[in-house]
Coordinates of N, CA and C in Angstrom, one line a residue:
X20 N 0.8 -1.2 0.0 CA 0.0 0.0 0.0 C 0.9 1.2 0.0
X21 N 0.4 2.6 -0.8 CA 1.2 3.1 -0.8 C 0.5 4.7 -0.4
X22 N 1.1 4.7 0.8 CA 1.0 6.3 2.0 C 1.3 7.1 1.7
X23 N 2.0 7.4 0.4 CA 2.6 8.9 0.3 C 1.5 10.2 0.2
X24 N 1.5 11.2 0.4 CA 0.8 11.9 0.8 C 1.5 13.8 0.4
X25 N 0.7 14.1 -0.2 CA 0.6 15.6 -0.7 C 0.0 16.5 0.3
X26 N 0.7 17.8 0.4 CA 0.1 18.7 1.5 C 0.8 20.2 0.6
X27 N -1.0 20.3 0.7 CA -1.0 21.7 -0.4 C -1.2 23.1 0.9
X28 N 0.2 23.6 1.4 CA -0.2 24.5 2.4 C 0.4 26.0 2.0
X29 N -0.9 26.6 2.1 CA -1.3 27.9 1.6 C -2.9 28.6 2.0
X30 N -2.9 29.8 2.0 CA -3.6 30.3 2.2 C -5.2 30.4 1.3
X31 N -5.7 29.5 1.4 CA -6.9 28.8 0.0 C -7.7 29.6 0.5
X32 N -7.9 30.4 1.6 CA -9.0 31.2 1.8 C -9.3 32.5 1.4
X33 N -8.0 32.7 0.7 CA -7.8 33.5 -0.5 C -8.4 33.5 -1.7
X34 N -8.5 32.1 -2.0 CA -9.3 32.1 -3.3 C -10.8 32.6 -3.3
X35 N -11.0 33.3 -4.7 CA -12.9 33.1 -4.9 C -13.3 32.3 -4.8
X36 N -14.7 31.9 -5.2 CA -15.6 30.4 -5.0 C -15.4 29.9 -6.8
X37 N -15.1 30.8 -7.6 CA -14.3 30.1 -9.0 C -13.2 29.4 -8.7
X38 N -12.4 30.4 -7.8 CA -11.1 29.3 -8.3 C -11.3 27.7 -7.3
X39 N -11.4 28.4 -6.1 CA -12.2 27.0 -5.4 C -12.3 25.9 -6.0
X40 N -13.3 26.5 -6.9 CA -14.1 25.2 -7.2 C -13.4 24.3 -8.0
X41 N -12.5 25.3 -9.2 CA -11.6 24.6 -10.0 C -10.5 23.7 -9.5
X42 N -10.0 24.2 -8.6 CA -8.9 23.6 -7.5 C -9.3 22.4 -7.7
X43 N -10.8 22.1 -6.6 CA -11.3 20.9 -6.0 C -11.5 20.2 -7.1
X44 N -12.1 20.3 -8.1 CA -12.7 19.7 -8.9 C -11.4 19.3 -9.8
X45 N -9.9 19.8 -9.8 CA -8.9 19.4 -10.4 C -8.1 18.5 -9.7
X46 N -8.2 18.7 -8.6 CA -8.1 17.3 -7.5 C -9.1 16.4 -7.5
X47 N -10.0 16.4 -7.9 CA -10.9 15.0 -8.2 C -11.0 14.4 -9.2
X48 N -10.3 15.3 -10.3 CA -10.0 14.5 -11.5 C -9.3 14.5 -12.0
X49 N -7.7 14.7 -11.1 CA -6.2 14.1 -11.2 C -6.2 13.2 -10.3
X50 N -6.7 13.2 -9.4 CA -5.9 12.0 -7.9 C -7.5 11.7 -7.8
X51 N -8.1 11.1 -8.6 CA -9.6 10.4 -8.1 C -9.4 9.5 -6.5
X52 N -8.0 8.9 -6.3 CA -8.1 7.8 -4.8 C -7.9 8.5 -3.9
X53 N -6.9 10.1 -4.1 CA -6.7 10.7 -3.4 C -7.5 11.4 -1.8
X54 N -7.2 11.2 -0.5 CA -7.8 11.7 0.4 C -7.0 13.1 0.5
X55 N -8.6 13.8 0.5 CA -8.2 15.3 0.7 C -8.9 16.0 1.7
X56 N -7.8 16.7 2.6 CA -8.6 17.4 3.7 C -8.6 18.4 3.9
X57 N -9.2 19.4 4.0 CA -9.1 20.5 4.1 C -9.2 21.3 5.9
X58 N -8.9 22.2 6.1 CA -9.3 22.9 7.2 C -9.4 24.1 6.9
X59 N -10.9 24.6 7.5 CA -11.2 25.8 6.9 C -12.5 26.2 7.6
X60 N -13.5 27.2 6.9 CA -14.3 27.9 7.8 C -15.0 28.3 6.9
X61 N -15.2 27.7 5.3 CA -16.6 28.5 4.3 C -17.2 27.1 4.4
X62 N -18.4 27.4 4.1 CA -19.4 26.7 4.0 C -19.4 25.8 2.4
X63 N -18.5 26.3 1.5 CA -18.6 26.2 0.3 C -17.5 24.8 0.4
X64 N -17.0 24.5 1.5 CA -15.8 23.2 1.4 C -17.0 22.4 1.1
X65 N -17.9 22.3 1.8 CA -19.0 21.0 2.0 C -19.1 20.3 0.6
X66 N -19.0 21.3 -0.5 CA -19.6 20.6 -1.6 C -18.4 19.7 -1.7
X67 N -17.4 19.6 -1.2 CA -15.9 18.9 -2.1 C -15.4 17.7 -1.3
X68 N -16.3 17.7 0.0 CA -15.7 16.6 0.6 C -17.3 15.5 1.1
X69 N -16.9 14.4 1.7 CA -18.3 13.5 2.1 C -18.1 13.6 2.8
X70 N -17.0 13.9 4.1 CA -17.2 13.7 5.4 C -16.9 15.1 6.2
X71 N -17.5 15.3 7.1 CA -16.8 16.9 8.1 C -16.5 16.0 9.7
X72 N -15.3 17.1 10.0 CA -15.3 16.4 11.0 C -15.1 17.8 12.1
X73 N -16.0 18.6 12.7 CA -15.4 19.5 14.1 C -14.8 18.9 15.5
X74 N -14.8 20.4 16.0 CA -13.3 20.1 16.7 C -14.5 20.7 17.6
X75 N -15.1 20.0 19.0 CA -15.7 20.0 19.7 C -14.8 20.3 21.3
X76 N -15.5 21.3 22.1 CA -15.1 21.7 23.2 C -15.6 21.2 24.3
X77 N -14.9 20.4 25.0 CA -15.4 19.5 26.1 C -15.5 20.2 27.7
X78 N -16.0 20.1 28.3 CA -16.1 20.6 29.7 C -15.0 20.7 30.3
X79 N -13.7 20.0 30.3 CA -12.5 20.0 30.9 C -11.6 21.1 29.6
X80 N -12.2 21.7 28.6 CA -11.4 22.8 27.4 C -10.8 22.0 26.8
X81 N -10.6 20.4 26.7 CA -9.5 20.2 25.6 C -10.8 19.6 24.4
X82 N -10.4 20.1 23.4 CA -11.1 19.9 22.3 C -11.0 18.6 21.4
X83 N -11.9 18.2 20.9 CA -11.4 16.5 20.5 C -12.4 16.2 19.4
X84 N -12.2 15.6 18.2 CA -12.7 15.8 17.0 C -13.9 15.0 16.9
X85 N -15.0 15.4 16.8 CA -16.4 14.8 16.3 C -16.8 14.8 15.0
X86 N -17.4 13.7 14.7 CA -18.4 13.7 13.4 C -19.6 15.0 13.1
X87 N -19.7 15.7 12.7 CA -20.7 16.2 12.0 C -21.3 15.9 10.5
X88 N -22.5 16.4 11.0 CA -23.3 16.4 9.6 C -23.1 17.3 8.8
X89 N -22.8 16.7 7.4 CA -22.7 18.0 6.4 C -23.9 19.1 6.2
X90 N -23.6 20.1 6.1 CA -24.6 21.4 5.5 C -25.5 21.0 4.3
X91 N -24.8 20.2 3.5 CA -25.6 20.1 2.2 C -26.0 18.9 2.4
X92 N -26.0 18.0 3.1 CA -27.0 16.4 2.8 C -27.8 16.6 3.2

């Protein structure tokens, strides 16, 4: 199996919702197996990925990652 792994880091919050979308959509149709994650804060990721995952604040303050539901399903 093979783990190698790409890390696109840059400020993507920069882009419009064109180039966005181009980006994502050029990553799904160069690296179709490819897992891609994003961290970010528009509402507009949801279209590009199936899963979300937040960073949930627990009573003792340390935060620990939960499942959510996507915006658009």
């Amino acid at each position: 199996r093979d783990w190698s792994s790409d890390v696109c880091s840059s400020d993507l919050s920069a882009l419009d919702e064109e180039s966005e979308a181009a980006l994502y959509e050029g990553l799904a149709e160069h690296l179709p197996t490819t897992t891609i994650v994003s961290i970010g804060h528009r509402s507009t990721l949801n279209a590009y990925h199936q899963r979300r995952i937040e960073m949930k604040k627990g009573a003792d303050g340390v935060f620990t990652p939960a499942d959510a539901q996507k915006a658009n399903a």
